[in-house]
Coordinates of C-alpha atoms in Angstrom, one line a residue:
V1 CA 40.5 -10.0 -18.8
V2 CA 40.5 -8.0 -22.0
L3 CA 40.4 -4.1 -21.6
Q4 CA 39.2 -2.2 -24.6
F5 CA 39.8 1.6 -25.4
G6 CA 39.1 3.3 -28.6
F7 CA 41.3 4.8 -31.3
G8 CA 41.1 7.0 -34.5
A9 CA 42.8 9.4 -36.6
T10 CA 41.2 11.2 -39.5
G11 CA 37.5 12.1 -40.1
G12 CA 35.0 15.2 -39.6
P13 CA 32.3 15.8 -37.1
H14 CA 30.5 12.9 -35.4
F15 CA 26.7 13.3 -35.4
I16 CA 25.3 12.3 -31.8
M17 CA 21.8 10.7 -32.0
D18 CA 19.0 11.1 -29.8
P19 CA 18.6 7.9 -28.0
T20 CA 14.9 7.8 -28.2
D21 CA 14.9 8.7 -32.0
D22 CA 17.4 7.1 -34.2
N23 CA 16.8 9.8 -36.9
K24 CA 16.9 13.0 -34.8
V25 CA 20.6 14.7 -34.4
V26 CA 20.8 16.5 -31.1
K27 CA 24.1 17.9 -31.6
A28 CA 27.2 17.7 -33.9
I29 CA 30.8 17.6 -32.2
T30 CA 34.5 17.3 -33.5
F31 CA 36.5 15.0 -31.3
D32 CA 40.1 16.3 -30.8
L33 CA 41.6 12.8 -30.3
I34 CA 39.5 9.8 -31.1
R35 CA 38.1 9.9 -34.7
P36 CA 37.4 6.6 -36.4
M37 CA 38.7 6.0 -39.9
G38 CA 36.3 5.4 -42.8
H39 CA 32.8 4.7 -43.4
P40 CA 30.6 3.7 -40.4
Y41 CA 28.7 1.0 -42.5
L42 CA 28.3 -0.3 -46.0
A43 CA 25.2 -1.8 -47.7
A44 CA 27.3 -4.5 -49.0
S45 CA 30.9 -5.8 -48.8
P46 CA 32.8 -7.9 -51.4
D47 CA 33.9 -10.2 -48.4
G48 CA 31.9 -9.3 -45.3
R49 CA 32.6 -12.6 -43.5
F50 CA 34.1 -11.8 -39.9
L51 CA 38.0 -11.8 -40.6
Y52 CA 39.8 -14.7 -38.9
I53 CA 40.1 -17.3 -41.4
S54 CA 43.0 -15.5 -42.8
M55 CA 44.6 -15.5 -39.4
G56 CA 43.9 -19.2 -38.8
S57 CA 41.6 -18.8 -35.6
N58 CA 38.4 -20.5 -36.8
T59 CA 39.7 -23.9 -35.8
I60 CA 40.8 -22.5 -32.2
R61 CA 37.6 -20.4 -31.7
S62 CA 35.4 -23.6 -32.4
G63 CA 37.7 -25.9 -30.5
E64 CA 39.2 -26.0 -27.2
Y65 CA 40.1 -22.3 -26.4
H66 CA 37.7 -19.6 -26.4
G67 CA 39.2 -17.3 -23.9
A68 CA 36.6 -18.3 -21.5
A69 CA 39.0 -18.3 -18.6
V70 CA 40.0 -14.8 -19.3
A71 CA 37.2 -12.2 -18.6
K72 CA 37.1 -9.3 -20.9
L73 CA 37.1 -5.7 -19.9
N74 CA 35.8 -2.9 -22.3
L75 CA 36.7 0.8 -21.5
E76 CA 34.4 2.7 -24.1
T77 CA 35.6 5.7 -25.8
Y78 CA 32.5 7.8 -25.6
A79 CA 29.9 5.8 -23.7
V80 CA 29.2 2.5 -22.0
S81 CA 28.3 -0.1 -24.6
I82 CA 25.8 -2.5 -23.5
I83 CA 24.1 -3.6 -26.8
P84 CA 21.9 -7.0 -27.0
H85 CA 23.3 -8.0 -30.3
T86 CA 26.7 -8.3 -29.4
G87 CA 26.6 -11.4 -27.3
Y88 CA 29.0 -10.3 -24.7
H89 CA 28.1 -10.1 -21.1
P90 CA 28.9 -7.0 -19.0
I91 CA 30.0 -8.1 -15.4
G92 CA 31.2 -4.7 -14.1
I93 CA 31.1 -1.0 -15.0
V94 CA 33.2 2.0 -14.3
N95 CA 33.2 5.7 -15.5
T96 CA 36.5 7.6 -15.2
A97 CA 35.4 10.4 -17.8
D98 CA 32.5 12.3 -16.4
G99 CA 30.7 10.4 -13.8
R100 CA 27.6 9.6 -15.7
F101 CA 26.5 7.2 -18.2
T102 CA 24.9 7.8 -21.7
Y103 CA 24.0 5.9 -24.7
V104 CA 26.9 5.0 -27.1
A105 CA 27.6 8.2 -29.0
D106 CA 29.9 6.9 -31.7
G107 CA 29.5 3.0 -32.0
H108 CA 33.2 2.6 -32.0
G109 CA 33.5 0.7 -28.7
T110 CA 30.7 -1.5 -29.6
H111 CA 32.4 -2.6 -32.7
V112 CA 36.0 -3.0 -31.1
T113 CA 34.3 -5.1 -28.3
G114 CA 32.7 -7.3 -30.8
I115 CA 35.8 -8.0 -32.4
V116 CA 37.4 -9.2 -29.2
T117 CA 34.7 -11.2 -27.8
G118 CA 31.3 -10.9 -29.7
N119 CA 29.4 -14.3 -29.4
G120 CA 27.4 -13.9 -32.6
V121 CA 24.2 -14.6 -30.8
N122 CA 22.1 -13.0 -33.6
E123 CA 22.2 -13.4 -37.5
I124 CA 23.5 -10.6 -39.6
T125 CA 20.6 -8.5 -41.0
N126 CA 22.3 -8.0 -44.4
T127 CA 23.0 -11.6 -45.4
S128 CA 24.5 -10.8 -48.9
G129 CA 27.4 -13.0 -49.6
Y130 CA 27.3 -14.7 -46.1
P131 CA 27.3 -18.6 -45.6
S132 CA 24.7 -19.9 -43.1
P133 CA 24.5 -19.2 -40.3
N134 CA 25.0 -15.6 -40.8
R135 CA 26.7 -14.7 -37.6
A136 CA 29.9 -12.6 -36.8
K137 CA 32.0 -13.9 -33.7
G138 CA 34.8 -12.3 -32.1
V139 CA 38.4 -13.7 -31.6
S140 CA 37.9 -14.8 -28.2
P141 CA 34.1 -15.2 -27.6
G142 CA 34.0 -16.9 -24.1
G143 CA 34.1 -14.8 -20.8
G144 CA 32.3 -11.6 -19.9
I145 CA 32.9 -7.8 -20.2
L146 CA 33.9 -5.2 -17.6
S147 CA 32.6 -2.2 -19.4
G148 CA 33.8 1.4 -18.8
K149 CA 33.9 5.0 -20.0
V150 CA 37.1 6.9 -20.2
C151 CA 36.2 9.7 -22.6
G152 CA 33.7 12.5 -22.6
Q153 CA 31.9 13.7 -25.6
F154 CA 34.6 16.1 -26.6
G155 CA 37.5 13.5 -26.6
C156 CA 39.6 11.8 -24.2
S157 CA 41.7 13.3 -21.3
T158 CA 44.9 11.7 -20.2
A159 CA 43.6 11.6 -16.7
G160 CA 40.4 9.6 -17.7
I161 CA 42.7 7.0 -19.7
V162 CA 45.2 6.6 -17.0
A163 CA 42.3 6.1 -14.3
G164 CA 40.9 3.4 -16.7
I165 CA 44.1 1.7 -16.8
E166 CA 44.6 1.7 -13.1
W167 CA 41.2 0.4 -12.6
A168 CA 41.7 -2.4 -14.9
V169 CA 44.9 -3.4 -13.2
E170 CA 43.4 -3.1 -9.9
N171 CA 40.4 -5.5 -11.1
D172 CA 43.0 -8.2 -12.3
A173 CA 42.8 -7.4 -15.9
Q174 CA 45.0 -9.8 -18.1
V175 CA 44.7 -8.1 -21.5
I176 CA 44.2 -4.4 -22.2
N177 CA 43.1 -3.2 -25.8
L178 CA 43.9 0.5 -26.4
S179 CA 42.1 1.5 -29.7
L180 CA 43.0 5.1 -29.0
G181 CA 46.0 7.5 -29.3
G182 CA 47.7 10.6 -30.4
G183 CA 50.7 12.2 -31.9
N184 CA 53.3 10.4 -34.0
F185 CA 56.7 9.0 -32.8
G186 CA 59.6 7.7 -35.0
A187 CA 60.5 5.3 -32.3
H188 CA 59.6 3.9 -28.9
C189 CA 58.3 6.7 -26.7
D190 CA 58.8 5.6 -23.0
G191 CA 59.2 9.3 -21.9
D192 CA 55.8 10.1 -23.0
F193 CA 53.4 10.1 -19.8
L194 CA 50.7 7.9 -21.2
A195 CA 53.3 5.3 -22.4
Q196 CA 54.8 5.2 -18.9
Q197 CA 51.4 4.2 -17.5
V198 CA 51.2 1.4 -20.2
N199 CA 54.6 0.3 -19.3
A200 CA 53.6 0.2 -15.6
A201 CA 50.5 -1.9 -16.4
V202 CA 52.7 -4.5 -18.3
D203 CA 55.1 -4.5 -15.3
A204 CA 52.0 -5.3 -13.3
G205 CA 51.3 -8.4 -15.3
V206 CA 48.9 -7.2 -17.9
V207 CA 49.4 -7.6 -21.6
V208 CA 48.7 -4.1 -23.3
V209 CA 47.7 -3.9 -27.1
A210 CA 47.5 -0.8 -28.8
S211 CA 46.4 0.7 -32.3
A212 CA 49.4 2.1 -34.2
G213 CA 47.3 4.9 -35.7
N214 CA 45.9 5.8 -39.0
D215 CA 48.2 8.8 -40.3
N216 CA 50.6 6.8 -42.5
D217 CA 53.0 8.4 -39.9
G218 CA 54.9 7.1 -37.1
V219 CA 53.3 5.1 -34.3
S220 CA 51.0 7.0 -31.9
S221 CA 51.1 7.1 -28.3
P222 CA 50.5 5.0 -26.3
A223 CA 51.2 2.3 -28.9
C224 CA 54.8 3.4 -29.1
A225 CA 55.4 2.3 -25.4
S226 CA 58.1 -0.3 -25.6
K227 CA 56.2 -2.9 -23.6
A228 CA 53.0 -2.5 -25.5
I229 CA 52.1 -4.4 -28.6
A230 CA 51.5 -1.9 -31.3
V231 CA 49.2 -3.1 -34.2
G232 CA 48.9 -2.0 -37.6
A233 CA 46.3 -2.6 -40.4
V234 CA 46.4 -5.0 -43.3
Y235 CA 43.6 -6.2 -45.9
H236 CA 42.0 -9.4 -45.4
A237 CA 40.8 -9.7 -49.1
D238 CA 40.8 -7.8 -52.4
I239 CA 38.1 -5.3 -51.7
G240 CA 39.0 -3.0 -54.7
E241 CA 40.4 0.5 -54.8
Q242 CA 40.2 2.2 -51.4
D243 CA 40.4 6.0 -51.1
Y244 CA 41.3 7.3 -47.7
S245 CA 42.0 11.0 -49.0
P246 CA 43.7 13.1 -47.9
T247 CA 45.9 10.5 -46.1
C248 CA 46.5 8.0 -49.0
I249 CA 44.9 5.9 -51.7
D250 CA 45.2 2.0 -52.4
T251 CA 44.6 1.8 -55.9
T252 CA 44.7 -2.0 -55.5
T253 CA 44.1 -4.5 -52.5
V254 CA 45.2 -8.0 -51.8
P255 CA 45.2 -10.2 -48.7
D256 CA 48.0 -9.1 -46.1
Q257 CA 48.6 -6.2 -47.9
R258 CA 49.4 -3.1 -45.5
V259 CA 46.6 -0.5 -45.3
C260 CA 48.2 2.8 -46.8
F261 CA 47.2 4.8 -43.6
S262 CA 48.4 2.4 -41.2
N263 CA 51.2 3.9 -38.9
K264 CA 54.6 2.6 -39.2
G265 CA 58.1 2.8 -37.6
A266 CA 60.4 1.2 -35.0
A267 CA 57.8 0.9 -32.5
L268 CA 55.4 -1.1 -34.7
D269 CA 55.2 -4.8 -33.6
L270 CA 52.3 -6.6 -35.5
M271 CA 49.8 -6.4 -38.3
A272 CA 46.0 -7.5 -38.2
P273 CA 42.9 -7.1 -40.2
G274 CA 41.9 -3.3 -40.4
A275 CA 39.9 -2.6 -43.4
A276 CA 36.2 -3.3 -43.9
V277 CA 36.1 -5.3 -40.6
L278 CA 32.6 -6.6 -39.7
S279 CA 31.4 -6.4 -36.2
S280 CA 28.6 -5.4 -33.9
Y281 CA 27.3 -1.8 -34.0
S282 CA 25.3 0.5 -32.0
C283 CA 21.8 1.3 -33.3
H284 CA 21.9 4.8 -31.7
V285 CA 24.6 5.8 -34.2
A286 CA 23.1 4.7 -37.4
T287 CA 21.4 7.6 -39.5
L288 CA 18.4 5.3 -40.1
S289 CA 16.6 3.2 -37.6
C290 CA 18.0 -0.5 -37.5
A291 CA 17.3 -3.7 -35.9
S292 CA 19.0 -5.3 -33.0
T293 CA 21.0 -7.5 -35.1
W294 CA 22.9 -4.6 -36.8
Y295 CA 26.6 -5.1 -37.7
A296 CA 28.9 -2.8 -39.7
W297 CA 32.0 -2.8 -41.6
I298 CA 34.6 -0.1 -40.2
W299 CA 38.2 0.6 -41.4
G300 CA 41.1 1.7 -38.9
T301 CA 43.9 0.2 -36.7
S302 CA 41.1 0.6 -34.0
Q303 CA 39.9 -2.7 -35.6
S304 CA 43.3 -4.3 -35.8
A305 CA 44.2 -4.1 -32.2
P306 CA 41.3 -5.9 -30.8
H307 CA 42.1 -8.9 -33.1
V308 CA 45.6 -9.3 -31.3
A309 CA 44.0 -8.7 -27.9
G310 CA 41.5 -11.5 -28.6
A311 CA 44.5 -13.8 -29.6
A312 CA 46.4 -12.7 -26.3
A313 CA 43.1 -13.8 -24.4
L314 CA 43.2 -17.2 -26.3
I315 CA 46.9 -17.6 -25.5
L316 CA 46.2 -17.0 -21.9
D317 CA 43.3 -19.2 -21.9
A318 CA 45.7 -22.0 -23.2
N319 CA 48.5 -21.2 -20.9
S320 CA 47.8 -18.7 -18.0
S321 CA 51.3 -19.0 -16.5
L322 CA 52.6 -16.9 -19.4
T323 CA 53.9 -13.2 -18.7
P324 CA 53.0 -10.4 -20.9
A325 CA 56.6 -10.4 -22.4
E326 CA 56.1 -14.1 -23.3
V327 CA 52.6 -13.5 -24.8
K328 CA 54.3 -10.8 -26.9
S329 CA 57.1 -13.0 -28.0
I330 CA 54.7 -15.8 -29.0
L331 CA 52.6 -13.5 -31.0
E332 CA 55.6 -12.1 -32.8
S333 CA 57.6 -15.4 -33.3
T334 CA 54.5 -17.0 -34.8
A335 CA 53.4 -14.2 -37.1
R336 CA 53.5 -14.5 -40.8
D337 CA 56.3 -12.6 -42.0
L338 CA 55.4 -9.7 -44.6
G339 CA 57.7 -7.4 -46.5
P340 CA 61.6 -8.0 -46.0
T341 CA 62.7 -11.1 -44.1
G342 CA 62.3 -10.4 -40.3
R343 CA 60.9 -7.5 -38.6
D344 CA 60.5 -4.0 -40.7
D345 CA 59.1 -0.7 -39.9
L346 CA 56.0 -1.2 -42.4
H347 CA 54.9 -4.7 -41.0
G348 CA 56.5 -5.3 -37.7
W349 CA 57.0 -8.9 -37.3
G350 CA 54.0 -9.7 -39.7
V351 CA 50.4 -10.6 -39.6
I352 CA 49.2 -12.6 -36.5
D353 CA 48.6 -16.3 -36.8
V354 CA 46.2 -17.3 -34.1
D355 CA 46.4 -21.2 -34.5
A356 CA 50.2 -21.0 -34.4
A357 CA 50.2 -18.7 -31.5
V358 CA 48.0 -21.0 -29.4
A359 CA 49.8 -24.0 -30.5
A360 CA 53.0 -22.4 -29.2
A361 CA 51.6 -21.5 -25.9
T362 CA 50.4 -25.1 -25.3
T363 CA 53.7 -26.9 -26.7
G364 CA 56.3 -27.3 -23.9
V365 CA 59.9 -26.0 -24.4
D366 CA 62.7 -25.9 -22.2
I367 CA 66.4 -24.4 -22.4
A368 CA 69.4 -24.2 -20.1
L369 CA 72.7 -22.3 -20.2
T370 CA 75.7 -24.9 -20.3
T371 CA 78.2 -22.2 -19.5
D372 CA 78.4 -20.0 -16.4
G373 CA 76.0 -17.3 -17.7
S374 CA 78.3 -14.3 -16.7
V375 CA 80.5 -12.3 -18.9
A376 CA 83.0 -9.7 -17.5
F377 CA 84.4 -7.3 -20.1
G378 CA 86.8 -5.7 -17.5
T379 CA 88.0 -2.2 -17.9
V380 CA 87.5 -0.8 -21.6
A381 CA 88.5 2.6 -22.9
L382 CA 86.1 4.9 -24.2
S383 CA 85.2 4.4 -27.9
A384 CA 87.0 1.0 -27.7
A385 CA 85.2 -2.4 -28.8
V386 CA 85.5 -5.7 -27.1
D387 CA 84.1 -9.1 -27.9
T388 CA 83.7 -12.5 -26.4
T389 CA 85.2 -14.4 -29.3
V390 CA 88.5 -16.3 -28.9
G391 CA 90.4 -13.3 -30.2
G392 CA 88.7 -11.1 -27.6
I393 CA 88.1 -12.1 -24.1
D394 CA 87.1 -15.7 -25.0
D395 CA 84.1 -16.0 -23.0
V396 CA 81.4 -17.6 -25.3
Q397 CA 77.9 -18.6 -23.8
T398 CA 76.2 -21.7 -24.9
V399 CA 72.4 -22.4 -24.8
E400 CA 70.9 -26.0 -25.1
V401 CA 67.3 -26.9 -26.1
V402 CA 66.3 -29.4 -23.5
T403 CA 62.8 -30.0 -24.7
G404 CA 62.1 -28.9 -28.3
P405 CA 62.5 -28.1 -30.9
A406 CA 62.4 -24.3 -30.2
N407 CA 62.9 -20.9 -31.8
L408 CA 65.5 -19.0 -29.8
Y409 CA 65.3 -15.1 -29.1
V410 CA 67.6 -12.9 -27.3
K411 CA 66.8 -9.6 -25.5
T412 CA 68.7 -7.2 -23.4
T413 CA 68.5 -4.4 -20.7
L414 CA 70.4 -1.2 -21.1
F415 CA 73.9 -0.9 -19.6
T416 CA 73.5 1.1 -16.2
D417 CA 75.3 1.6 -13.1
G418 CA 72.2 2.3 -11.2
S419 CA 72.0 5.9 -11.9
N420 CA 73.6 6.4 -15.2
T421 CA 72.3 4.6 -18.3
W422 CA 73.8 3.9 -21.7
T423 CA 71.4 4.1 -24.6
L424 CA 71.7 2.0 -27.7
D425 CA 72.6 2.7 -31.3
D426 CA 72.8 0.3 -34.2
T427 CA 75.9 1.8 -36.0
T428 CA 77.6 4.7 -33.9
S429 CA 78.6 5.2 -30.2
G430 CA 78.3 8.7 -28.6
D431 CA 77.9 10.3 -25.5
N432 CA 76.6 7.6 -22.9
Q433 CA 75.6 5.8 -26.1
V434 CA 76.9 2.2 -27.1
V435 CA 76.6 -0.2 -29.8
W436 CA 75.7 -3.5 -28.3
E437 CA 75.7 -6.7 -30.6
F438 CA 75.3 -10.3 -30.6
S439 CA 76.3 -13.2 -32.9
T440 CA 75.9 -17.0 -33.2
D441 CA 79.5 -17.5 -35.0
G442 CA 81.5 -14.5 -33.8
I443 CA 81.7 -13.4 -37.4
V444 CA 78.2 -11.8 -38.5
W445 CA 76.9 -9.5 -35.8
E446 CA 73.4 -8.4 -35.3
P447 CA 72.8 -5.2 -33.1
F448 CA 70.5 -4.7 -30.2
T449 CA 68.5 -1.5 -31.4
A450 CA 66.1 -1.7 -28.5
A451 CA 66.0 -2.9 -24.9
D452 CA 63.7 -5.4 -23.1
P453 CA 60.9 -6.4 -23.9
T454 CA 61.9 -6.3 -27.5
T455 CA 63.2 -9.6 -28.6
F456 CA 65.7 -10.4 -31.5
P457 CA 65.9 -13.9 -33.4
L458 CA 68.8 -16.1 -32.6
D459 CA 68.1 -19.3 -34.4
T460 CA 64.8 -21.2 -35.6
N461 CA 63.6 -24.7 -35.2
V462 CA 66.7 -25.8 -32.9
G463 CA 66.2 -29.5 -32.2
E464 CA 66.0 -31.0 -28.8
G465 CA 69.6 -31.6 -27.4
E466 CA 71.1 -29.3 -30.0
T467 CA 73.1 -26.3 -28.5
R468 CA 73.8 -22.9 -30.0
N469 CA 76.7 -20.4 -29.2
V470 CA 76.1 -16.8 -28.3
Y471 CA 78.9 -14.1 -28.6
F472 CA 78.7 -10.5 -27.7
R473 CA 80.4 -7.5 -28.7
L474 CA 80.4 -4.0 -27.2
T475 CA 81.4 -0.6 -28.5
M476 CA 82.0 1.8 -25.6
P477 CA 80.6 5.4 -25.6
T478 CA 82.6 8.2 -26.8
S479 CA 82.2 9.9 -23.4
T480 CA 80.2 9.1 -20.3
S481 CA 78.6 10.8 -17.3
S482 CA 79.8 8.1 -14.9
S483 CA 83.0 5.9 -14.9
N484 CA 81.6 3.3 -12.6
E485 CA 80.9 -0.2 -13.5
H486 CA 77.9 -0.6 -15.9
G487 CA 76.1 -3.9 -16.5
A488 CA 73.4 -5.3 -18.4
T489 CA 71.4 -8.5 -18.5
I490 CA 70.7 -10.8 -21.6
T491 CA 67.8 -13.1 -21.6
V492 CA 67.3 -15.9 -24.0
V493 CA 63.7 -16.7 -24.9
A494 CA 62.6 -20.1 -26.3
V495 CA 59.2 -20.5 -28.0
A496 CA 57.7 -23.5 -29.9
P497 CA 58.0 -23.3 -33.8

């Protein structure tokens, strides 16, 4: 099940059209939270075809997996979207905003829903530059939509969004897409109330995908929740100079280039197309009357997140036994790396590769520990460091790839005694703060900068029957609120290359 919310950042008033007359403005309002980025539609586009070739999902979409086993849930930003030309099928409705249903006031939800699951039933009205047939399909066009409204005409309340998330979980949603948000955070924001609700949904077994935001600033909430998949925007093609003033300007554009307004930081996970994205659109929004086959190009991380939500639906269609953490790990480990090697704050783990992700979900891998799986550091002085090498406590752990090959990752929980918890830092210990590191050789150490569900690469393409050693090093806090025994759990994750 894919649940869809709406996101935006910059922009002026939105004009609400009279549903009986597409040319009559009945009121103008400014949304305080949800404001789509960029132009609502264009007369032409340098490359208007729907944006999945760059992610490798054309093969999947026309082949075995369509997300058909994964029903889709759409919680609309401003109003319920039931628009004929999208080609999705509403199978349930809820309103957690104001108890009444209206026509779409913004078109945002219709557009985002089409990216996730549009079936391309009708041909595109403006066929300039399109191959035949002129249709736009979503990433996972199979299945139906549970459509809901979580925001009123003046914006979104936290209560409405939370109620929508809870409804999604109660109705067995498998994927939630949150193209909405607010605020800017430099790192994960699990103390934020909405982020806590997102993490709770993930704990209940739901994959949650969220837009990083359009401010060229820190990742917004709830995308900054540590268990969410925060998605930024890249270009799918050279579409010329793009002016997003006053936020930023991209004087040139090339495929897989980060869109300059895309939010960034330690909480960013993945990238997907988010500029001139073609999808279904509501005729009640257009300033001119339009046919039922209307499509539109829209810019924003609102458009990036549903690409990933659709990919998650395909992964779960291919392998329904996967947990949300495993789906996230597959998407991250199969992404095409952008920028510096490995994860970075501008691109996360890179741009999603749908073909590779679905292949990883369907390829069996298996690993096992050949050691006891337990490390006891004993009593360690404050500020002191201890490791598991031969020169330390001599307690190496070894992982074997039983069925492979496999890419190996590690993740950790925080050290806790049940009531007191030590946080993580990559270079310096402090009050109730440790430096916690891992290594494959006991020489070069990599710090855990975040706790579960964030994974860190251990090694790639490890052959079947091969083993890898894992060493750990702990630098104790300078002071602590509790001297009781603290413990943490390490998990090794295997994903098909």
